[in-house]
PDB file of C-alpha atoms and ligand atoms in Angstrom:
ATOM      1  CA  MET A  27       1.744  29.917 -38.424  1.00 88.00           C
ATOM      2  CA  LYS A  28       4.592  27.410 -39.643  1.00 96.00           C
ATOM      3  CA  PRO A  29       5.582  24.927 -36.885  1.00 98.00           C
ATOM      4  CA  LYS A  30       8.807  26.322 -35.371  1.00 97.00           C
ATOM      5  CA  SER A  31      10.608  22.924 -34.365  1.00 98.00           C
ATOM      6  CA  LYS A  32       9.426  18.938 -34.070  1.00 98.00           C
ATOM      7  CA  ILE A  33       9.165  16.842 -31.329  1.00 98.00           C
ATOM      8  CA  LEU A  34       8.995  13.404 -30.510  1.00 99.00           C
ATOM      9  CA  ILE A  35       6.639  12.332 -27.543  1.00 99.00           C
ATOM     10  CA  ILE A  36       7.445   9.196 -26.344  1.00 98.00           C
ATOM     11  CA  ALA A  37       4.329   8.496 -23.175  1.00 98.00           C
ATOM     12  CA  GLY A  38       1.552   6.761 -21.921  1.00 98.00           C
ATOM     13  CA  SER A  39      -1.616   7.514 -23.398  1.00 98.00           C
ATOM     14  CA  ASP A  40      -4.202   9.601 -21.321  1.00 98.00           C
ATOM     15  CA  SER A  41      -8.043   9.144 -22.058  1.00 98.00           C
ATOM     16  CA  SER A  42      -9.080  12.264 -20.055  1.00 98.00           C
ATOM     17  CA  GLY A  43      -6.989  14.279 -21.790  1.00 98.00           C
ATOM     18  CA  GLY A  44      -5.044  16.271 -19.320  1.00 98.00           C
ATOM     19  CA  ALA A  45      -1.778  14.341 -18.599  1.00 97.00           C
ATOM     20  CA  GLY A  46       0.696  12.071 -20.408  1.00 97.00           C
ATOM     21  CA  LEU A  47       0.505  11.979 -24.234  1.00 98.00           C
ATOM     22  CA  GLN A  48      -2.632  14.576 -24.302  1.00 98.00           C
ATOM     23  CA  ALA A  49      -1.401  16.874 -22.462  1.00 98.00           C
ATOM     24  CA  ASP A  50       1.876  16.892 -24.486  1.00 98.00           C
ATOM     25  CA  ILE A  51       0.169  17.033 -28.125  1.00 98.00           C
ATOM     26  CA  LYS A  52      -1.465  19.670 -26.265  1.00 98.00           C
ATOM     27  CA  THR A  53       1.759  22.202 -24.855  1.00 98.00           C
ATOM     28  CA  VAL A  54       3.733  21.015 -27.808  1.00 98.00           C
ATOM     29  CA  THR A  55       0.801  22.648 -30.293  1.00 98.00           C
ATOM     30  CA  SER A  56       0.112  25.649 -28.297  1.00 98.00           C
ATOM     31  CA  LEU A  57       3.828  26.575 -27.847  1.00 98.00           C
ATOM     32  CA  GLY A  58       3.900  26.219 -31.695  1.00 97.00           C
ATOM     33  CA  SER A  59       5.740  23.383 -32.866  1.00 98.00           C
ATOM     34  CA  TYR A  60       5.106  20.338 -34.489  1.00 98.00           C
ATOM     35  CA  ALA A  61       4.235  16.743 -32.407  1.00 98.00           C
ATOM     36  CA  LEU A  62       4.682  13.063 -33.712  1.00 98.00           C
ATOM     37  CA  THR A  63       3.971  10.258 -31.272  1.00 98.00           C
ATOM     38  CA  ALA A  64       5.258   7.337 -29.864  1.00 98.00           C
ATOM     39  CA  ILE A  65       2.890   5.504 -27.022  1.00 98.00           C
ATOM     40  CA  THR A  66       4.033   3.030 -24.528  1.00 98.00           C
ATOM     41  CA  ALA A  67       0.768   2.606 -22.552  1.00 97.00           C
ATOM     42  CA  VAL A  68      -2.890   3.092 -23.070  1.00 98.00           C
ATOM     43  CA  THR A  69      -4.155   4.027 -19.599  1.00 97.00           C
ATOM     44  CA  ILE A  70      -7.776   4.117 -18.828  1.00 97.00           C
ATOM     45  CA  GLN A  71      -8.817   7.014 -16.692  1.00 96.00           C
ATOM     46  CA  ASN A  72     -10.685  10.141 -15.716  1.00 97.00           C
ATOM     47  CA  THR A  73     -10.088  12.826 -13.323  1.00 96.00           C
ATOM     48  CA  THR A  74     -10.859  10.515 -10.338  1.00 95.00           C
ATOM     49  CA  GLY A  75      -8.167   7.944 -11.225  1.00 94.00           C
ATOM     50  CA  VAL A  76      -7.021   5.363 -13.483  1.00 94.00           C
ATOM     51  CA  LYS A  77      -8.930   2.712 -13.897  1.00 96.00           C
ATOM     52  CA  SER A  78      -6.419   0.615 -15.866  1.00 95.00           C
ATOM     53  CA  VAL A  79      -3.071   0.184 -17.905  1.00 95.00           C
ATOM     54  CA  ILE A  80      -2.730  -1.763 -21.343  1.00 97.00           C
ATOM     55  CA  PRO A  81       0.754  -1.468 -21.903  1.00 97.00           C
ATOM     56  CA  ILE A  82       2.020  -1.400 -25.905  1.00 98.00           C
ATOM     57  CA  SER A  83       4.340  -3.920 -26.467  1.00 98.00           C
ATOM     58  CA  PRO A  84       8.635  -2.892 -26.597  1.00 98.00           C
ATOM     59  CA  VAL A  85       8.903  -3.754 -29.775  1.00 98.00           C
ATOM     60  CA  ASP A  86       5.805  -1.955 -31.239  1.00 98.00           C
ATOM     61  CA  LEU A  87       7.134   1.380 -29.138  1.00 98.00           C
ATOM     62  CA  LYS A  88      10.616   1.071 -30.654  1.00 98.00           C
ATOM     63  CA  ASN A  89       8.863   0.771 -34.280  1.00 98.00           C
ATOM     64  CA  GLN A  90       6.833   3.377 -33.947  1.00 98.00           C
ATOM     65  CA  ILE A  91       9.740   6.157 -32.783  1.00 98.00           C
ATOM     66  CA  ILE A  92      11.854   4.466 -35.839  1.00 98.00           C
ATOM     67  CA  TYR A  93       9.500   4.800 -38.189  1.00 98.00           C
ATOM     68  CA  SER A  94       8.290   8.106 -37.428  1.00 98.00           C
ATOM     69  CA  ALA A  95      11.766   9.413 -36.478  1.00 98.00           C
ATOM     70  CA  LYS A  96      13.401   8.527 -39.600  1.00 97.00           C
ATOM     71  CA  ASP A  97      10.999  10.555 -41.856  1.00 98.00           C
ATOM     72  CA  ILE A  98      10.643  13.381 -39.819  1.00 98.00           C
ATOM     73  CA  ARG A  99      13.603  13.894 -38.413  1.00 98.00           C
ATOM     74  CA  PRO A 100      12.580  15.381 -34.848  1.00 98.00           C
ATOM     75  CA  ASP A 101      14.624  18.687 -32.972  1.00 98.00           C
ATOM     76  CA  ALA A 102      14.425  17.046 -29.563  1.00 98.00           C
ATOM     77  CA  ILE A 103      12.425  14.314 -27.646  1.00 99.00           C
ATOM     78  CA  LYS A 104      10.219  14.262 -24.551  1.00 98.00           C
ATOM     79  CA  ILE A 105      10.062  11.112 -22.676  1.00 98.00           C
ATOM     80  CA  GLY A 106       7.090  10.512 -20.197  1.00 98.00           C
ATOM     81  CA  MET A 107       5.808   7.409 -18.508  1.00 96.00           C
ATOM     82  CA  LEU A 108       7.864   4.213 -18.841  1.00 96.00           C
ATOM     83  CA  HIS A 109       6.546   1.105 -17.168  1.00 93.00           C
ATOM     84  CA  SER A 110       8.665  -1.443 -17.292  1.00 95.00           C
ATOM     85  CA  LYS A 111      12.369  -2.642 -18.536  1.00 96.00           C
ATOM     86  CA  ASN A 112      12.062  -4.005 -21.576  1.00 97.00           C
ATOM     87  CA  VAL A 113       9.918  -0.848 -22.881  1.00 97.00           C
ATOM     88  CA  ILE A 114      13.123   1.305 -21.277  1.00 98.00           C
ATOM     89  CA  LYS A 115      15.764  -0.992 -23.101  1.00 98.00           C
ATOM     90  CA  LYS A 116      13.908  -0.536 -26.146  1.00 98.00           C
ATOM     91  CA  VAL A 117      13.990   3.480 -25.491  1.00 98.00           C
ATOM     92  CA  LEU A 118      17.738   3.549 -24.588  1.00 98.00           C
ATOM     93  CA  GLU A 119      18.587   1.573 -27.935  1.00 98.00           C
ATOM     94  CA  SER A 120      15.943   4.036 -29.768  1.00 98.00           C
ATOM     95  CA  LEU A 121      17.951   6.833 -28.712  1.00 98.00           C
ATOM     96  CA  LYS A 122      20.988   5.215 -29.866  1.00 98.00           C
ATOM     97  CA  ILE A 123      19.937   4.915 -33.521  1.00 98.00           C
ATOM     98  CA  LEU A 124      18.888   8.374 -33.419  1.00 98.00           C
ATOM     99  CA  ASN A 125      21.270  10.304 -31.752  1.00 98.00           C
ATOM    100  CA  ILE A 126      19.129  13.228 -30.734  1.00 98.00           C
ATOM    101  CA  LYS A 127      21.253  15.640 -28.374  1.00 97.00           C
ATOM    102  CA  LYS A 128      17.964  17.506 -27.010  1.00 98.00           C
ATOM    103  CA  VAL A 129      16.082  14.685 -24.622  1.00 98.00           C
ATOM    104  CA  ILE A 130      14.284  15.452 -21.904  1.00 98.00           C
ATOM    105  CA  LEU A 131      13.061  12.518 -19.555  1.00 98.00           C
ATOM    106  CA  ASP A 132      10.370  13.216 -17.284  1.00 98.00           C
ATOM    107  CA  PRO A 133      10.364  10.099 -14.839  1.00 97.00           C
ATOM    108  CA  VAL A 134       7.092   9.239 -14.246  1.00 94.00           C
ATOM    109  CA  MET A 135       6.390   7.436 -11.497  1.00 93.00           C
ATOM    110  CA  ILE A 136       2.584   7.537 -10.012  1.00 88.00           C
ATOM    111  CA  ALA A 137      -0.386   9.514 -11.304  1.00 82.00           C
ATOM    112  CA  LYS A 138      -2.148  12.252  -9.072  1.00 77.00           C
ATOM    113  CA  GLY A 139      -4.316   9.742  -7.576  1.00 76.00           C
ATOM    114  CA  GLY A 140      -1.908   7.557  -6.562  1.00 81.00           C
ATOM    115  CA  ALA A 141      -1.577   5.161  -9.309  1.00 85.00           C
ATOM    116  CA  LYS A 142       1.625   3.177  -9.725  1.00 85.00           C
ATOM    117  CA  LEU A 143       2.889   3.825 -13.500  1.00 87.00           C
ATOM    118  CA  ILE A 144       6.291   2.197 -13.444  1.00 90.00           C
ATOM    119  CA  ASP A 145       7.703  -0.935 -11.677  1.00 90.00           C
ATOM    120  CA  GLU A 146      10.423  -1.615  -9.568  1.00 90.00           C
ATOM    121  CA  ASP A 147      12.924  -2.950 -12.498  1.00 93.00           C
ATOM    122  CA  ALA A 148      12.112  -0.023 -14.648  1.00 93.00           C
ATOM    123  CA  ILE A 149      13.354   2.296 -11.561  1.00 94.00           C
ATOM    124  CA  ARG A 150      16.061   1.019 -11.268  1.00 94.00           C
ATOM    125  CA  ILE A 151      17.203   1.009 -14.698  1.00 96.00           C
ATOM    126  CA  LEU A 152      15.742   4.535 -15.508  1.00 96.00           C
ATOM    127  CA  LYS A 153      18.488   5.136 -12.144  1.00 95.00           C
ATOM    128  CA  LYS A 154      20.835   3.611 -13.715  1.00 96.00           C
ATOM    129  CA  GLU A 155      21.501   4.053 -17.431  1.00 97.00           C
ATOM    130  CA  LEU A 156      18.320   5.538 -19.137  1.00 98.00           C
ATOM    131  CA  ILE A 157      19.289   9.094 -16.502  1.00 98.00           C
ATOM    132  CA  LYS A 158      22.685   8.842 -18.038  1.00 98.00           C
ATOM    133  CA  LYS A 159      21.168   8.843 -21.973  1.00 98.00           C
ATOM    134  CA  VAL A 160      19.059  12.426 -21.217  1.00 98.00           C
ATOM    135  CA  TYR A 161      19.966  16.232 -21.586  1.00 98.00           C
ATOM    136  CA  LEU A 162      17.979  17.162 -18.682  1.00 98.00           C
ATOM    137  CA  ILE A 163      16.030  14.832 -16.043  1.00 98.00           C
ATOM    138  CA  THR A 164      12.841  16.661 -14.128  1.00 98.00           C
ATOM    139  CA  PRO A 165      11.681  14.490 -11.513  1.00 98.00           C
ATOM    140  CA  ASN A 166       8.726  15.958  -8.515  1.00 97.00           C
ATOM    141  CA  ILE A 167       9.695  15.316  -4.971  1.00 96.00           C
ATOM    142  CA  PRO A 168       8.417  11.891  -4.850  1.00 95.00           C
ATOM    143  CA  GLU A 169      10.485  11.244  -8.289  1.00 96.00           C
ATOM    144  CA  ALA A 170      13.257  12.361  -7.192  1.00 96.00           C
ATOM    145  CA  GLU A 171      12.854  10.534  -2.786  1.00 96.00           C
ATOM    146  CA  VAL A 172      12.873   7.471  -5.129  1.00 94.00           C
ATOM    147  CA  LEU A 173      16.101   8.598  -7.096  1.00 95.00           C
ATOM    148  CA  THR A 174      18.079   9.268  -4.844  1.00 95.00           C
ATOM    149  CA  GLY A 175      16.563   8.088  -1.391  1.00 95.00           C
ATOM    150  CA  ILE A 176      16.614  10.930   0.309  1.00 97.00           C
ATOM    151  CA  LYS A 177      14.124  12.306   2.118  1.00 97.00           C
ATOM    152  CA  ILE A 178      12.859  15.948   1.119  1.00 97.00           C
ATOM    153  CA  ASN A 179      10.989  18.046   3.596  1.00 97.00           C
ATOM    154  CA  ASN A 180      12.422  21.768   2.592  1.00 96.00           C
ATOM    155  CA  LYS A 181      14.305  23.598  -0.198  1.00 97.00           C
ATOM    156  CA  GLU A 182      17.850  22.326   1.348  1.00 97.00           C
ATOM    157  CA  ASP A 183      16.702  18.836   0.971  1.00 98.00           C
ATOM    158  CA  MET A 184      15.752  19.317  -2.836  1.00 98.00           C
ATOM    159  CA  ILE A 185      19.377  21.133  -3.721  1.00 98.00           C
ATOM    160  CA  LEU A 186      20.795  18.025  -2.061  1.00 98.00           C
ATOM    161  CA  ALA A 187      19.023  15.429  -4.155  1.00 98.00           C
ATOM    162  CA  ALA A 188      19.602  17.706  -6.878  1.00 98.00           C
ATOM    163  CA  TYR A 189      23.682  16.950  -6.405  1.00 98.00           C
ATOM    164  CA  GLU A 190      22.798  13.440  -5.816  1.00 98.00           C
ATOM    165  CA  LEU A 191      21.023  13.369  -9.244  1.00 98.00           C
ATOM    166  CA  LEU A 192      24.296  14.801 -10.584  1.00 98.00           C
ATOM    167  CA  ASN A 193      26.618  12.261  -9.280  1.00 97.00           C
ATOM    168  CA  CYS A 194      23.895   9.640 -10.052  1.00 96.00           C
ATOM    169  CA  GLY A 195      24.976  11.073 -14.069  1.00 97.00           C
ATOM    170  CA  ALA A 196      21.996  13.694 -14.829  1.00 98.00           C
ATOM    171  CA  LYS A 197      23.605  16.387 -17.069  1.00 98.00           C
ATOM    172  CA  ASN A 198      20.837  18.696 -16.122  1.00 98.00           C
ATOM    173  CA  VAL A 199      18.421  18.692 -13.254  1.00 98.00           C
ATOM    174  CA  LEU A 200      14.908  20.290 -12.274  1.00 98.00           C
ATOM    175  CA  ILE A 201      13.355  19.593  -8.950  1.00 98.00           C
ATOM    176  CA  LYS A 202       9.783  19.981  -8.957  1.00 98.00           C
ATOM    177  CA  GLY A 203       8.790  21.653  -5.553  1.00 97.00           C
ATOM    178  CA  GLY A 204       4.615  21.447  -5.904  1.00 96.00           C
ATOM    179  CA  HIS A 205       4.384  18.781  -3.199  1.00 95.00           C
ATOM    180  CA  LEU A 206       6.148  20.619  -0.542  1.00 96.00           C
ATOM    181  CA  LYS A 207       4.072  22.435   1.768  1.00 92.00           C
ATOM    182  CA  SER A 208       5.253  26.000   1.222  1.00 90.00           C
ATOM    183  CA  LYS A 209       3.616  29.459   0.690  1.00 93.00           C
ATOM    184  CA  LYS A 210       5.619  29.460  -3.024  1.00 97.00           C
ATOM    185  CA  VAL A 211       6.331  26.844  -5.331  1.00 97.00           C
ATOM    186  CA  ILE A 212      10.564  26.640  -5.498  1.00 97.00           C
ATOM    187  CA  ASP A 213      11.849  24.411  -8.672  1.00 98.00           C
ATOM    188  CA  ILE A 214      15.318  23.948  -8.014  1.00 98.00           C
ATOM    189  CA  PHE A 215      17.417  23.785 -11.283  1.00 98.00           C
ATOM    190  CA  LEU A 216      21.365  22.507 -11.225  1.00 98.00           C
ATOM    191  CA  ASN A 217      23.801  21.513 -13.136  1.00 98.00           C
ATOM    192  CA  LYS A 218      27.812  21.144 -13.061  1.00 98.00           C
ATOM    193  CA  THR A 219      28.474  25.204 -13.213  1.00 97.00           C
ATOM    194  CA  ASP A 220      24.998  26.668 -13.004  1.00 98.00           C
ATOM    195  CA  PHE A 221      22.230  26.687  -9.975  1.00 98.00           C
ATOM    196  CA  LYS A 222      19.242  28.832  -9.859  1.00 98.00           C
ATOM    197  CA  ILE A 223      16.168  28.331  -7.753  1.00 98.00           C
ATOM    198  CA  PHE A 224      12.757  29.171  -9.009  1.00 98.00           C
ATOM    199  CA  VAL A 225      10.073  31.361  -7.132  1.00 98.00           C
ATOM    200  CA  SER A 226       6.710  30.797  -8.150  1.00 97.00           C
ATOM    201  CA  PRO A 227       3.066  31.360  -7.003  1.00 96.00           C
ATOM    202  CA  ARG A 228       1.124  29.033  -5.565  1.00 97.00           C
ATOM    203  CA  HIS A 229      -2.911  28.630  -6.709  1.00 96.00           C
ATOM    204  CA  LYS A 230      -5.282  27.361  -4.364  1.00 95.00           C
ATOM    205  CA  THR A 231      -7.016  24.939  -6.477  1.00 96.00           C
ATOM    206  CA  ARG A 232      -7.213  20.717  -7.196  1.00 96.00           C
ATOM    207  CA  ASN A 233      -6.933  21.611 -11.014  1.00 97.00           C
ATOM    208  CA  THR A 234      -2.901  20.470 -11.401  1.00 96.00           C
ATOM    209  CA  HIS A 235      -3.767  17.316 -13.075  1.00 96.00           C
ATOM    210  CA  GLY A 236      -1.268  16.751 -16.019  1.00 97.00           C
ATOM    211  CA  THR A 237       1.289  19.735 -14.785  1.00 97.00           C
ATOM    212  CA  GLY A 238       4.285  17.216 -14.444  1.00 97.00           C
ATOM    213  CA  CYS A 239       3.629  15.997 -18.415  1.00 98.00           C
ATOM    214  CA  THR A 240       2.416  19.655 -19.454  1.00 98.00           C
ATOM    215  CA  LEU A 241       6.357  21.486 -17.653  1.00 98.00           C
ATOM    216  CA  SER A 242       8.638  18.662 -19.282  1.00 98.00           C
ATOM    217  CA  SER A 243       7.020  18.892 -22.875  1.00 98.00           C
ATOM    218  CA  ALA A 244       7.091  23.104 -22.580  1.00 98.00           C
ATOM    219  CA  ILE A 245      10.622  22.900 -21.903  1.00 98.00           C
ATOM    220  CA  THR A 246      11.259  20.246 -24.585  1.00 99.00           C
ATOM    221  CA  THR A 247       9.623  22.920 -26.909  1.00 98.00           C
ATOM    222  CA  PHE A 248      11.490  26.045 -25.662  1.00 98.00           C
ATOM    223  CA  PHE A 249      14.666  24.222 -25.918  1.00 98.00           C
ATOM    224  CA  SER A 250      13.947  22.589 -29.169  1.00 98.00           C
ATOM    225  CA  CYS A 251      13.705  26.435 -30.506  1.00 98.00           C
ATOM    226  CA  GLY A 252      16.999  27.178 -29.299  1.00 98.00           C
ATOM    227  CA  LYS A 253      16.687  28.750 -25.747  1.00 98.00           C
ATOM    228  CA  ASN A 254      19.282  27.564 -23.486  1.00 98.00           C
ATOM    229  CA  ILE A 255      18.394  24.425 -20.880  1.00 98.00           C
ATOM    230  CA  LYS A 256      17.715  27.098 -17.917  1.00 98.00           C
ATOM    231  CA  LYS A 257      15.499  29.809 -19.724  1.00 98.00           C
ATOM    232  CA  ALA A 258      13.827  26.927 -21.534  1.00 98.00           C
ATOM    233  CA  CYS A 259      12.678  25.631 -17.791  1.00 98.00           C
ATOM    234  CA  ASP A 260      12.080  29.187 -16.669  1.00 98.00           C
ATOM    235  CA  LEU A 261       9.914  29.835 -19.744  1.00 98.00           C
ATOM    236  CA  GLY A 262       8.238  26.371 -19.064  1.00 98.00           C
ATOM    237  CA  ILE A 263       7.464  27.160 -15.167  1.00 98.00           C
ATOM    238  CA  LYS A 264       5.650  30.319 -16.499  1.00 98.00           C
ATOM    239  CA  TYR A 265       3.564  28.629 -18.604  1.00 98.00           C
ATOM    240  CA  VAL A 266       2.214  25.413 -16.593  1.00 98.00           C
ATOM    241  CA  ASN A 267       1.818  28.348 -13.384  1.00 98.00           C
ATOM    242  CA  SER A 268      -0.563  30.457 -16.163  1.00 98.00           C
ATOM    243  CA  ALA A 269      -2.012  27.094 -16.815  1.00 98.00           C
ATOM    244  CA  ILE A 270      -3.109  26.240 -13.749  1.00 98.00           C
ATOM    245  CA  LEU A 271      -4.411  29.629 -12.937  1.00 97.00           C
ATOM    246  CA  THR A 272      -6.557  29.839 -16.273  1.00 98.00           C
ATOM    247  CA  ASN A 273      -7.914  25.633 -15.620  1.00 98.00           C
ATOM    248  CA  PRO A 274     -10.900  24.975 -16.512  1.00 98.00           C
ATOM    249  CA  ASN A 275     -12.251  23.113 -13.763  1.00 98.00           C
ATOM    250  CA  TYR A 276     -13.440  19.691 -15.471  1.00 98.00           C
ATOM    251  CA  GLY A 277     -14.540  17.016 -14.093  1.00 98.00           C
ATOM    252  CA  LYS A 278     -15.200  15.650 -10.580  1.00 97.00           C
ATOM    253  CA  GLY A 279     -11.647  14.867  -9.326  1.00 97.00           C
ATOM    254  CA  ASN A 280      -8.546  16.577 -10.003  1.00 96.00           C
ATOM    255  CA  GLY A 281      -9.135  18.590 -13.465  1.00 98.00           C
ATOM    256  CA  PRO A 282      -6.841  19.453 -15.721  1.00 98.00           C
ATOM    257  CA  ILE A 283      -5.211  22.697 -17.040  1.00 98.00           C
ATOM    258  CA  ASN A 284      -5.620  24.896 -19.325  1.00 98.00           C
ATOM    259  CA  HIS A 285      -3.049  24.155 -22.039  1.00 98.00           C
ATOM    260  CA  LEU A 286      -4.733  26.944 -24.354  1.00 97.00           C
ATOM    261  CA  ASN A 287      -3.291  29.536 -22.067  1.00 96.00           C
ATOM    262  CA  SER A 288      -0.673  31.238 -24.084  1.00 94.00           C
ATOM    263  CA  MET A 289      -2.916  30.741 -27.510  1.00 93.00           C
ATOM    264  CA  LYS A 290      -4.692  33.241 -29.280  1.00 89.00           C
ATOM    265  CA  LEU A 291      -6.853  32.098 -32.313  1.00 86.00           C
ATOM    266  CA  ASN A 292      -6.556  34.933 -35.182  1.00 84.00           C
ATOM    267  CA  LYS A 293      -8.287  33.064 -37.705  1.00 82.00           C
ATOM    268  CA  ILE A 294     -11.825  32.705 -38.150  1.00 85.00           C
ATOM    269  CA  PHE A 295     -13.935  29.702 -39.520  1.00 87.00           C
ATOM    270  CA  LYS A 296     -17.444  30.488 -41.297  1.00 84.00           C
TER     271      LYS A 296
HETATM  272  O1  PXL B 455       1.030  12.776 -14.545  1.00 78.76           O
HETATM  273  C1  PXL B 455       2.161  12.010 -14.839  1.00 78.76           C
HETATM  274  C2  PXL B 455       1.437  10.939 -15.876  1.00 78.76           C
HETATM  275  C3  PXL B 455       1.867  10.447 -17.019  1.00 78.76           C
HETATM  276  N1  PXL B 455       1.684  10.021 -17.992  1.00 78.76           N
HETATM  277  C4  PXL B 455       0.218   9.698 -18.032  1.00 78.76           C
HETATM  278  C5  PXL B 455      -0.538   9.759 -17.105  1.00 78.76           C
HETATM  279  C6  PXL B 455      -0.272  10.446 -15.786  1.00 78.76           C
HETATM  280  C7  PXL B 455      -0.609  10.727 -14.718  1.00 78.76           C
HETATM  281  O2  PXL B 455      -1.908  10.036 -14.472  1.00 78.76           O
HETATM  282  O3  PXL B 455      -1.511   9.131 -17.030  1.00 78.76           O
HETATM  283  C8  PXL B 455      -0.179   8.777 -19.021  1.00 78.76           C
END
């Protein structure tokens, strides 16, 4: 098959391969599209935690974005880990130059093991400026709490926080409810004219490393191929749910999910 669309991924590298840039490339590829990348930072980690984070200079990040995307123009952009204010400034400059409408932001803040992946100044500029320049933002509950100042304990709080993010200038919001202690997983989609509660089964497993990165990349891929943003969220949620259910149980900590769940190899190599 030929790739159905082209996606630029702006994200941090996860050496364990389950989250970050690696999850993004696997997701985009397994859903049939082509991935270009710009690396914001290199993390040294495994399934038990993050050992260290090595930042890429903001200028070099912008150079990766512009040099690659001016040659192969992406249909959509997925943004993940942005650890500092200066990185976000360069991303804002790059988005202005590229002028691509389909931009999805996963406001990554904390890794599964608790390591902080963003600083306070960066959170401020993300909320004040970047949120307005993207088409969809996909915070989980702790991220939505930081961005809105609203403590989220239930579905009603999630809805309140989603409205608050619209007030901050977001066009479309998907708040992911995986962190709530509910029987089913609830995700809230909201824009000025539409509202939807997605309900999915909760699987009893600790192997959920990279679910957020994977979801935002899946949504970006479906959206880049022409689905509307709500339908893209619906399909992305289903892809992640199936990836969790079929996780390969790798590593001694929070293992990765199964990015290959959508694929069937139909070529035999001898
Ligand atoms: O899942 C959030 C995330 C995003 N990006 C990178 C990560 C992680 C979590 O570990 O390592 C690079």
